[in-house]
């Protein structure tokens, strides 16, 4: 059941693009990247024209024989990019993607979310839904994800099994919620029972992936209103004793914040509630963080906790506009989350696009007064959040998120649609039975675009059709049907 | 060169969904719609189970023989939907879709837009770009569009030719701009020359499509700052004399509004500038209308002018949040525009999705104070804007936008991705060479969803892969490669 090892070394040749810093991408053309059988990047050769040259330069250094290497060169216009990191996604809510009406957080939970999550206790349904989530997120280039499952132990373990089998890096959390939940979907039996069920899922994941290379557990108190103080305290102790990751929600919606104030009248603020139970740690992922005060941001920074920014969800549920620049200015680490199904899309690229747009909505009042605003995020910045930023949020920043020797090969091969003259000439022929569009996706490249313009086009119009192949730890985990030929 | 006529009558059988009112969709299941050789809907039979029954009920009434009818039944889960109307799109800016950096309107025009538009005076380039725009917008289900071309006569005429050949309903406007434009891209020679060039394009369109059934001219003063008062006055006279359509921009960005105030110190406001030149008519399409005053909205309503709401563009260029509900409350007609390339996407479905999100950003300050907000637009409402709303904006509301006897068949066949059990079972098999996803798009239907939920899923995660076929005036104008088999 352990992650399979690779049979060959691998050499990738072509254009490699990744984040160098928050606002700068590094473009490596005619480069080669060598991956050993453990999935690690062992060499990067920035100038080597073609694969023959690359082999000549690298194999002797690495002690590789040509027969022991699989070579893949990207085609004209294609490039390798680091895999995306989804720092916040609810796997069981996937069938509800796009279904939220005009609701906001608290009514959305009761109307759409809890019934769907509860229904996944049935294992055939869970297998069908979780299988599709993992397939879809891989097809969108998500190589690592922090998943919320449900309160159900068996279904949570199944999700971990599926991620491991598919080869997607995943932190999988059984949701803890022992109050203010509906009768049909609540963690029963008191804190000891809640902890015992959580422990069962931790044990399962440690059994199927002892090193936690691909799949590892994460403690998941749903959010403060849905957990008794006793349960949060117990989870905080467990997190500390075993140095476990934690994920929860923070300051998503004003109604939720008011509820927290009511439930925890002695706490200074929402963030302090978690802190009081030892749940604000350097291994904690806080989803949303939309309405934080200065004091809360300072506390989060002090504890080293991280933020999952979920722009798609925050807009869809009318929650608010997360001040990403404000958080970054305060030294808080930020990554992107799809937050399916508060967010309607399972694509981190869509989350990156929406992060651009939400930042512009934040900037509007300033622009309207003729002031400059620093709120606006650039394409380069949101791609950093989607890769290195997310990796840092999940504590994987030394392993994935960029192309560096010593890091692991979590990557995607991106191809854009090259518009040729033949395409254009087609249009004014008399039609027979309608037009046919081949499916290279919607990003049309006419050939005169600079590389940074191609990247911008990809961010704004790209989708899973542009993600031709995906690798995790060197293993090919997704490939589009058409990518063999086109 | 006139639009081709159809060789057969057509019968469509299955599920038909269209807007009944602003906030209500009408779902017709097991229905049949009959289209005659002129492309008109001649009968709608709401209850007829199958095509045999439909033929039996309809053919005698219509005097049709079976040999003279082409029948198309939609498959399980598919449905017919009215074609989308794009009330505002700049065809020559298409290659810049997604390329705008962190710019706002006035610097965006100079940095990205004018150079691209000017470059399309070269006819090979114009053919390539315009061909691709028409192909792409058809593939997104756009059956009617109000296009801005460039100042170039030949390229404008070429765009009209391409729309006619492809069978897409189009209002095509040569852009008038005779001041405050760069040296390399300005309408030269004074108002008479500007008018003469515009007349050339009008004459061309009347020649190729004398009835204006598919292609017709539209007067296009770019926006007030870029037109001399003399030119606007001349265009206003022409509009009135020949009852021509007009399109322009209004109140997109605060810098632009300040510029208008400076240039027209005697006008009461931005809308009054156009009104003073006779350009605010029932046949006028005003793009954006973001920052209108009550007086401007009242004037627009009084003149019967219409608004093209372009949410994608308004967010991308940080222009502001158009108050659609506020406009509708004041009796102003509103449709959706992609505004390529201020808007990054050529898809009206994306514009509909963004209209939902922008309306939620408008609602946020209210929600944050615990107040209800009427600003929020529902899925049903944005689909109305995308079809009947847009048709009304372009003066086509008696012709297209819904399924009614007497209207023309501008429609799309929509198919969503049915997740079967086999898909889900796949995932935990040991992978050979990565996973393969067949390309039914990203809208996953598990089978338990109600019809309104399917529609919501389509709006939030749909793309051109869901638009299997497209018809304009009964003619099949687009068909996906895969739609024959899936």
PDB file of C-alpha atoms in Angstrom, chain A residues 161-405:
ATOM      1  CA  UNK A 161      -6.798   5.501   0.277  1.00  0.00           C
ATOM      2  CA  UNK A 162      -7.946   7.111  -2.953  1.00  0.00           C
ATOM      3  CA  UNK A 163      -5.417   9.955  -2.724  1.00  0.00           C
ATOM      4  CA  UNK A 164      -2.629   7.471  -2.117  1.00  0.00           C
ATOM      5  CA  UNK A 165      -3.713   5.252  -4.989  1.00  0.00           C
ATOM      6  CA  UNK A 166      -4.002   8.207  -7.344  1.00  0.00           C
ATOM      7  CA  UNK A 167      -0.689   9.608  -6.135  1.00  0.00           C
ATOM      8  CA  UNK A 168      -1.961  13.008  -4.999  1.00  0.00           C
ATOM      9  CA  UNK A 169      -0.250  14.547  -1.974  1.00  0.00           C
ATOM     10  CA  UNK A 170      -3.000  14.975   0.581  1.00  0.00           C
ATOM     11  CA  UNK A 171      -3.542  15.970   4.155  1.00  0.00           C
ATOM     12  CA  UNK A 172      -6.832  14.367   5.068  1.00  0.00           C
ATOM     13  CA  UNK A 173      -8.842  15.392   8.096  1.00  0.00           C
ATOM     14  CA  UNK A 174     -11.847  13.815   9.724  1.00  0.00           C
ATOM     15  CA  UNK A 175     -14.141  16.709  10.595  1.00  0.00           C
ATOM     16  CA  UNK A 176     -14.727  17.213  14.338  1.00  0.00           C
ATOM     17  CA  UNK A 177     -18.043  18.872  15.158  1.00  0.00           C
ATOM     18  CA  UNK A 178     -19.771  18.028  18.425  1.00  0.00           C
ATOM     19  CA  UNK A 179     -22.180  20.898  18.884  1.00  0.00           C
ATOM     20  CA  UNK A 180     -24.465  23.299  17.003  1.00  0.00           C
ATOM     21  CA  UNK A 181     -24.735  20.667  14.290  1.00  0.00           C
ATOM     22  CA  UNK A 182     -27.937  18.996  13.067  1.00  0.00           C
ATOM     23  CA  UNK A 183     -29.084  15.791  14.786  1.00  0.00           C
ATOM     24  CA  UNK A 184     -28.365  13.734  11.700  1.00  0.00           C
ATOM     25  CA  UNK A 185     -24.782  14.960  11.377  1.00  0.00           C
ATOM     26  CA  UNK A 186     -22.974  15.446  14.670  1.00  0.00           C
ATOM     27  CA  UNK A 187     -19.946  13.915  16.386  1.00  0.00           C
ATOM     28  CA  UNK A 188     -21.576  12.068  19.258  1.00  0.00           C
ATOM     29  CA  UNK A 189     -20.376  10.722  22.597  1.00  0.00           C
ATOM     30  CA  UNK A 190     -18.312  13.564  24.022  1.00  0.00           C
ATOM     31  CA  UNK A 191     -14.713  14.646  23.524  1.00  0.00           C
ATOM     32  CA  UNK A 192     -13.211  11.200  24.197  1.00  0.00           C
ATOM     33  CA  UNK A 193     -15.324   9.641  21.460  1.00  0.00           C
ATOM     34  CA  UNK A 194     -14.476  12.514  19.088  1.00  0.00           C
ATOM     35  CA  UNK A 195     -10.787  12.009  19.785  1.00  0.00           C
ATOM     36  CA  UNK A 196     -11.010   8.241  19.418  1.00  0.00           C
ATOM     37  CA  UNK A 197     -12.634   8.522  16.003  1.00  0.00           C
ATOM     38  CA  UNK A 198     -10.009  11.029  14.927  1.00  0.00           C
ATOM     39  CA  UNK A 199      -7.268   8.711  16.180  1.00  0.00           C
ATOM     40  CA  UNK A 200      -8.677   5.875  14.073  1.00  0.00           C
ATOM     41  CA  UNK A 201      -8.170   7.942  10.918  1.00  0.00           C
ATOM     42  CA  UNK A 202      -4.679   9.010  12.013  1.00  0.00           C
ATOM     43  CA  UNK A 203      -3.733   5.390  12.613  1.00  0.00           C
ATOM     44  CA  UNK A 204      -5.109   4.379   9.234  1.00  0.00           C
ATOM     45  CA  UNK A 205      -3.075   6.978   7.372  1.00  0.00           C
ATOM     46  CA  UNK A 206       0.082   6.090   9.256  1.00  0.00           C
ATOM     47  CA  UNK A 207      -0.485   2.477   8.303  1.00  0.00           C
ATOM     48  CA  UNK A 208      -0.999   3.052   4.588  1.00  0.00           C
ATOM     49  CA  UNK A 209       1.774   5.648   4.240  1.00  0.00           C
ATOM     50  CA  UNK A 210       4.157   5.301   7.189  1.00  0.00           C
ATOM     51  CA  UNK A 211       6.450   8.146   6.072  1.00  0.00           C
ATOM     52  CA  UNK A 212       3.518  10.420   5.249  1.00  0.00           C
ATOM     53  CA  UNK A 213       5.157  11.046   1.900  1.00  0.00           C
ATOM     54  CA  UNK A 214       1.887  11.232   0.005  1.00  0.00           C
ATOM     55  CA  UNK A 215      -0.906  11.013   2.562  1.00  0.00           C
ATOM     56  CA  UNK A 216      -0.845  12.321   6.127  1.00  0.00           C
ATOM     57  CA  UNK A 217      -3.436  13.197   8.766  1.00  0.00           C
ATOM     58  CA  UNK A 218      -4.484  16.710   9.764  1.00  0.00           C
ATOM     59  CA  UNK A 219      -6.582  17.608  12.811  1.00  0.00           C
ATOM     60  CA  UNK A 220      -9.800  19.261  11.687  1.00  0.00           C
ATOM     61  CA  UNK A 221     -12.009  21.016  14.207  1.00  0.00           C
ATOM     62  CA  UNK A 222     -14.640  22.311  11.777  1.00  0.00           C
ATOM     63  CA  UNK A 223     -14.769  25.792  13.284  1.00  0.00           C
ATOM     64  CA  UNK A 224     -15.081  27.188  16.792  1.00  0.00           C
ATOM     65  CA  UNK A 225     -18.906  27.365  16.875  1.00  0.00           C
ATOM     66  CA  UNK A 226     -19.194  23.662  16.012  1.00  0.00           C
ATOM     67  CA  UNK A 227     -16.759  22.351  18.626  1.00  0.00           C
ATOM     68  CA  UNK A 228     -17.120  22.167  22.382  1.00  0.00           C
ATOM     69  CA  UNK A 229     -14.297  23.767  24.344  1.00  0.00           C
ATOM     70  CA  UNK A 230     -13.389  20.326  25.689  1.00  0.00           C
ATOM     71  CA  UNK A 231     -12.967  18.911  22.217  1.00  0.00           C
ATOM     72  CA  UNK A 232     -10.883  21.848  21.052  1.00  0.00           C
ATOM     73  CA  UNK A 233      -8.690  21.554  24.141  1.00  0.00           C
ATOM     74  CA  UNK A 234      -8.180  17.838  23.527  1.00  0.00           C
ATOM     75  CA  UNK A 235      -7.324  18.439  19.875  1.00  0.00           C
ATOM     76  CA  UNK A 236      -4.884  21.164  20.901  1.00  0.00           C
ATOM     77  CA  UNK A 237      -3.123  18.751  23.262  1.00  0.00           C
ATOM     78  CA  UNK A 238      -2.933  16.067  20.578  1.00  0.00           C
ATOM     79  CA  UNK A 239      -1.560  18.557  18.066  1.00  0.00           C
ATOM     80  CA  UNK A 240       1.164  19.528  20.495  1.00  0.00           C
ATOM     81  CA  UNK A 241       2.049  16.000  21.640  1.00  0.00           C
ATOM     82  CA  UNK A 242       2.369  14.577  18.158  1.00  0.00           C
ATOM     83  CA  UNK A 243       3.296  17.735  16.250  1.00  0.00           C
ATOM     84  CA  UNK A 244       0.243  17.256  14.037  1.00  0.00           C
ATOM     85  CA  UNK A 245      -1.064  19.625  11.423  1.00  0.00           C
ATOM     86  CA  UNK A 246      -4.335  21.465  12.166  1.00  0.00           C
ATOM     87  CA  UNK A 247      -6.880  23.031   9.837  1.00  0.00           C
ATOM     88  CA  UNK A 248      -9.959  25.062  10.654  1.00  0.00           C
ATOM     89  CA  UNK A 249     -11.983  28.097   9.577  1.00  0.00           C
ATOM     90  CA  UNK A 250     -11.466  31.639  10.837  1.00  0.00           C
ATOM     91  CA  UNK A 251     -13.358  34.886  10.372  1.00  0.00           C
ATOM     92  CA  UNK A 252     -15.193  34.047   7.164  1.00  0.00           C
ATOM     93  CA  UNK A 253     -18.470  35.875   7.684  1.00  0.00           C
ATOM     94  CA  UNK A 254     -19.769  38.544  10.047  1.00  0.00           C
ATOM     95  CA  UNK A 255     -22.634  36.375  11.299  1.00  0.00           C
ATOM     96  CA  UNK A 256     -20.168  33.637  12.184  1.00  0.00           C
ATOM     97  CA  UNK A 257     -17.948  36.102  14.038  1.00  0.00           C
ATOM     98  CA  UNK A 258     -20.908  37.366  16.062  1.00  0.00           C
ATOM     99  CA  UNK A 259     -21.756  33.770  16.955  1.00  0.00           C
ATOM    100  CA  UNK A 260     -18.199  33.129  18.131  1.00  0.00           C
ATOM    101  CA  UNK A 261     -18.290  36.242  20.332  1.00  0.00           C
ATOM    102  CA  UNK A 262     -21.513  35.004  21.857  1.00  0.00           C
ATOM    103  CA  UNK A 263     -20.206  31.482  22.460  1.00  0.00           C
ATOM    104  CA  UNK A 264     -16.812  32.564  23.794  1.00  0.00           C
ATOM    105  CA  UNK A 265     -17.504  35.817  25.664  1.00  0.00           C
ATOM    106  CA  UNK A 266     -14.163  35.681  27.481  1.00  0.00           C
ATOM    107  CA  UNK A 267     -12.010  35.460  24.367  1.00  0.00           C
ATOM    108  CA  UNK A 268     -10.498  38.710  23.077  1.00  0.00           C
ATOM    109  CA  UNK A 269     -11.413  37.814  19.514  1.00  0.00           C
ATOM    110  CA  UNK A 270     -12.012  34.874  17.147  1.00  0.00           C
ATOM    111  CA  UNK A 271      -8.334  34.059  16.619  1.00  0.00           C
ATOM    112  CA  UNK A 272      -7.781  34.049  20.370  1.00  0.00           C
ATOM    113  CA  UNK A 273     -10.391  31.321  20.777  1.00  0.00           C
ATOM    114  CA  UNK A 274      -8.199  28.891  18.842  1.00  0.00           C
ATOM    115  CA  UNK A 275      -5.084  30.192  20.535  1.00  0.00           C
ATOM    116  CA  UNK A 276      -6.564  29.505  23.933  1.00  0.00           C
ATOM    117  CA  UNK A 277      -6.898  25.835  23.028  1.00  0.00           C
ATOM    118  CA  UNK A 278      -3.401  25.499  21.586  1.00  0.00           C
ATOM    119  CA  UNK A 279      -4.726  25.291  18.047  1.00  0.00           C
ATOM    120  CA  UNK A 280      -2.809  28.261  16.650  1.00  0.00           C
ATOM    121  CA  UNK A 281       0.524  26.699  15.720  1.00  0.00           C
ATOM    122  CA  UNK A 282       3.076  26.939  12.892  1.00  0.00           C
ATOM    123  CA  UNK A 283       1.346  23.836  11.480  1.00  0.00           C
ATOM    124  CA  UNK A 284      -2.153  25.408  11.484  1.00  0.00           C
ATOM    125  CA  UNK A 285      -4.018  26.319   8.279  1.00  0.00           C
ATOM    126  CA  UNK A 286      -6.715  28.960   8.797  1.00  0.00           C
ATOM    127  CA  UNK A 287      -9.252  29.189   5.996  1.00  0.00           C
ATOM    128  CA  UNK A 288     -10.608  32.618   4.974  1.00  0.00           C
ATOM    129  CA  UNK A 289      -9.352  35.164   7.564  1.00  0.00           C
ATOM    130  CA  UNK A 290     -11.470  37.822   5.867  1.00  0.00           C
ATOM    131  CA  UNK A 291     -12.437  40.134   8.715  1.00  0.00           C
ATOM    132  CA  UNK A 292      -9.370  40.020  10.973  1.00  0.00           C
ATOM    133  CA  UNK A 293      -8.426  42.832  13.313  1.00  0.00           C
ATOM    134  CA  UNK A 294      -4.854  44.082  13.614  1.00  0.00           C
ATOM    135  CA  UNK A 295      -4.580  42.221  16.920  1.00  0.00           C
ATOM    136  CA  UNK A 296      -5.657  38.962  15.321  1.00  0.00           C
ATOM    137  CA  UNK A 297      -3.204  39.331  12.442  1.00  0.00           C
ATOM    138  CA  UNK A 298      -0.434  40.039  14.950  1.00  0.00           C
ATOM    139  CA  UNK A 299      -1.369  36.957  16.981  1.00  0.00           C
ATOM    140  CA  UNK A 300      -1.434  34.738  13.898  1.00  0.00           C
ATOM    141  CA  UNK A 301       1.940  36.071  12.805  1.00  0.00           C
ATOM    142  CA  UNK A 302       3.346  35.514  16.296  1.00  0.00           C
ATOM    143  CA  UNK A 303       2.169  31.917  16.395  1.00  0.00           C
ATOM    144  CA  UNK A 304       3.317  31.264  12.838  1.00  0.00           C
ATOM    145  CA  UNK A 305      -0.094  30.015  11.724  1.00  0.00           C
ATOM    146  CA  UNK A 306      -0.920  30.236   8.008  1.00  0.00           C
ATOM    147  CA  UNK A 307      -3.877  31.477   5.928  1.00  0.00           C
ATOM    148  CA  UNK A 308      -5.771  29.758   3.103  1.00  0.00           C
ATOM    149  CA  UNK A 309      -7.241  32.525   0.941  1.00  0.00           C
ATOM    150  CA  UNK A 310     -10.420  31.331  -0.783  1.00  0.00           C
ATOM    151  CA  UNK A 311     -11.522  34.117  -3.127  1.00  0.00           C
ATOM    152  CA  UNK A 312     -14.003  32.039  -5.105  1.00  0.00           C
ATOM    153  CA  UNK A 313     -15.879  31.088  -1.973  1.00  0.00           C
ATOM    154  CA  UNK A 314     -15.690  34.520  -0.343  1.00  0.00           C
ATOM    155  CA  UNK A 315     -17.301  36.100  -3.414  1.00  0.00           C
ATOM    156  CA  UNK A 316     -19.855  33.342  -3.985  1.00  0.00           C
ATOM    157  CA  UNK A 317     -21.124  33.294  -0.394  1.00  0.00           C
ATOM    158  CA  UNK A 318     -20.909  37.116  -0.127  1.00  0.00           C
ATOM    159  CA  UNK A 319     -18.534  36.646   2.810  1.00  0.00           C
ATOM    160  CA  UNK A 320     -16.177  39.551   2.139  1.00  0.00           C
ATOM    161  CA  UNK A 321     -12.861  40.474   0.515  1.00  0.00           C
ATOM    162  CA  UNK A 322      -9.753  39.048   2.176  1.00  0.00           C
ATOM    163  CA  UNK A 323      -6.960  41.629   2.370  1.00  0.00           C
ATOM    164  CA  UNK A 324      -4.139  39.464   1.050  1.00  0.00           C
ATOM    165  CA  UNK A 325      -1.636  42.326   0.701  1.00  0.00           C
ATOM    166  CA  UNK A 326      -2.466  43.437   4.237  1.00  0.00           C
ATOM    167  CA  UNK A 327      -1.751  39.914   5.528  1.00  0.00           C
ATOM    168  CA  UNK A 328       1.485  39.626   3.543  1.00  0.00           C
ATOM    169  CA  UNK A 329       2.588  43.050   4.797  1.00  0.00           C
ATOM    170  CA  UNK A 330       2.125  41.715   8.330  1.00  0.00           C
ATOM    171  CA  UNK A 331       4.287  38.681   7.644  1.00  0.00           C
ATOM    172  CA  UNK A 332       1.472  36.141   7.534  1.00  0.00           C
ATOM    173  CA  UNK A 333       1.969  33.274   5.047  1.00  0.00           C
ATOM    174  CA  UNK A 334      -0.873  32.967   2.514  1.00  0.00           C
ATOM    175  CA  UNK A 335      -1.808  30.264   0.024  1.00  0.00           C
ATOM    176  CA  UNK A 336      -4.867  29.656  -2.141  1.00  0.00           C
ATOM    177  CA  UNK A 337      -7.801  27.388  -1.421  1.00  0.00           C
ATOM    178  CA  UNK A 338     -10.628  26.401  -3.733  1.00  0.00           C
ATOM    179  CA  UNK A 339     -12.898  25.828  -0.713  1.00  0.00           C
ATOM    180  CA  UNK A 340     -15.172  23.553  -2.689  1.00  0.00           C
ATOM    181  CA  UNK A 341     -18.139  23.924  -2.439  1.00  0.00           C
ATOM    182  CA  UNK A 342     -18.314  27.346  -0.805  1.00  0.00           C
ATOM    183  CA  UNK A 343     -16.099  27.936  -3.797  1.00  0.00           C
ATOM    184  CA  UNK A 344     -17.776  26.657  -6.930  1.00  0.00           C
ATOM    185  CA  UNK A 345     -14.651  25.519  -8.710  1.00  0.00           C
ATOM    186  CA  UNK A 346     -12.171  22.735  -7.910  1.00  0.00           C
ATOM    187  CA  UNK A 347      -9.483  24.533  -9.921  1.00  0.00           C
ATOM    188  CA  UNK A 348      -6.631  26.381  -8.210  1.00  0.00           C
ATOM    189  CA  UNK A 349      -6.116  28.287 -11.473  1.00  0.00           C
ATOM    190  CA  UNK A 350      -9.669  29.623 -11.087  1.00  0.00           C
ATOM    191  CA  UNK A 351      -8.819  30.528  -7.477  1.00  0.00           C
ATOM    192  CA  UNK A 352      -5.733  32.398  -8.721  1.00  0.00           C
ATOM    193  CA  UNK A 353      -7.842  34.275 -11.288  1.00  0.00           C
ATOM    194  CA  UNK A 354     -10.409  35.143  -8.629  1.00  0.00           C
ATOM    195  CA  UNK A 355      -7.646  36.252  -6.258  1.00  0.00           C
ATOM    196  CA  UNK A 356      -6.694  38.816  -8.920  1.00  0.00           C
ATOM    197  CA  UNK A 357     -10.291  39.978  -9.227  1.00  0.00           C
ATOM    198  CA  UNK A 358     -11.054  40.125  -5.498  1.00  0.00           C
ATOM    199  CA  UNK A 359      -7.908  42.177  -4.954  1.00  0.00           C
ATOM    200  CA  UNK A 360      -9.201  44.627  -7.561  1.00  0.00           C
ATOM    201  CA  UNK A 361     -12.557  44.892  -5.787  1.00  0.00           C
ATOM    202  CA  UNK A 362     -10.588  45.759  -2.646  1.00  0.00           C
ATOM    203  CA  UNK A 363      -8.715  48.416  -4.606  1.00  0.00           C
ATOM    204  CA  UNK A 364     -11.815  50.033  -6.129  1.00  0.00           C
ATOM    205  CA  UNK A 365     -12.695  52.489  -3.361  1.00  0.00           C
ATOM    206  CA  UNK A 366      -9.109  53.805  -3.461  1.00  0.00           C
ATOM    207  CA  UNK A 367      -9.122  54.111  -7.250  1.00  0.00           C
ATOM    208  CA  UNK A 368     -12.459  55.901  -7.065  1.00  0.00           C
ATOM    209  CA  UNK A 369     -10.786  58.581  -4.946  1.00  0.00           C
ATOM    210  CA  UNK A 370      -7.881  58.798  -7.339  1.00  0.00           C
ATOM    211  CA  UNK A 371      -5.519  57.124  -4.872  1.00  0.00           C
ATOM    212  CA  UNK A 372      -3.181  54.329  -5.730  1.00  0.00           C
ATOM    213  CA  UNK A 373      -3.892  51.070  -3.973  1.00  0.00           C
ATOM    214  CA  UNK A 374      -1.391  48.395  -3.080  1.00  0.00           C
ATOM    215  CA  UNK A 375      -4.211  45.866  -2.760  1.00  0.00           C
ATOM    216  CA  UNK A 376      -4.094  44.780  -6.414  1.00  0.00           C
ATOM    217  CA  UNK A 377      -2.412  41.411  -6.916  1.00  0.00           C
ATOM    218  CA  UNK A 378      -0.568  40.668 -10.144  1.00  0.00           C
ATOM    219  CA  UNK A 379      -0.592  37.473 -12.182  1.00  0.00           C
ATOM    220  CA  UNK A 380       2.914  36.725 -10.888  1.00  0.00           C
ATOM    221  CA  UNK A 381       1.782  37.163  -7.301  1.00  0.00           C
ATOM    222  CA  UNK A 382      -1.241  34.886  -7.505  1.00  0.00           C
ATOM    223  CA  UNK A 383       0.846  32.200  -9.209  1.00  0.00           C
ATOM    224  CA  UNK A 384       3.281  32.457  -6.315  1.00  0.00           C
ATOM    225  CA  UNK A 385       0.381  31.996  -3.886  1.00  0.00           C
ATOM    226  CA  UNK A 386      -0.812  28.994  -5.916  1.00  0.00           C
ATOM    227  CA  UNK A 387       2.563  27.222  -5.747  1.00  0.00           C
ATOM    228  CA  UNK A 388       5.253  28.299  -3.263  1.00  0.00           C
ATOM    229  CA  UNK A 389       2.752  30.183  -1.112  1.00  0.00           C
ATOM    230  CA  UNK A 390       0.519  27.144  -0.758  1.00  0.00           C
ATOM    231  CA  UNK A 391       3.504  24.889  -0.166  1.00  0.00           C
ATOM    232  CA  UNK A 392       4.589  27.122   2.726  1.00  0.00           C
ATOM    233  CA  UNK A 393       1.072  27.086   4.178  1.00  0.00           C
ATOM    234  CA  UNK A 394       1.121  23.270   4.214  1.00  0.00           C
ATOM    235  CA  UNK A 395       4.696  23.094   5.519  1.00  0.00           C
ATOM    236  CA  UNK A 396       5.956  21.658   2.227  1.00  0.00           C
ATOM    237  CA  UNK A 397       8.017  24.629   1.087  1.00  0.00           C
ATOM    238  CA  UNK A 398      11.317  22.787   1.181  1.00  0.00           C
ATOM    239  CA  UNK A 399       9.824  19.916  -0.814  1.00  0.00           C
ATOM    240  CA  UNK A 400       7.603  21.393  -3.548  1.00  0.00           C
ATOM    241  CA  UNK A 401       6.401  24.622  -5.162  1.00  0.00           C
ATOM    242  CA  UNK A 402       9.424  25.391  -7.340  1.00  0.00           C
ATOM    243  CA  UNK A 403      12.127  23.800  -9.446  1.00  0.00           C
ATOM    244  CA  UNK A 404      15.223  23.491  -7.263  1.00  0.00           C
ATOM    245  CA  UNK A 405      17.752  20.747  -6.751  1.00  0.00           C
TER     246      UNK A 405
END
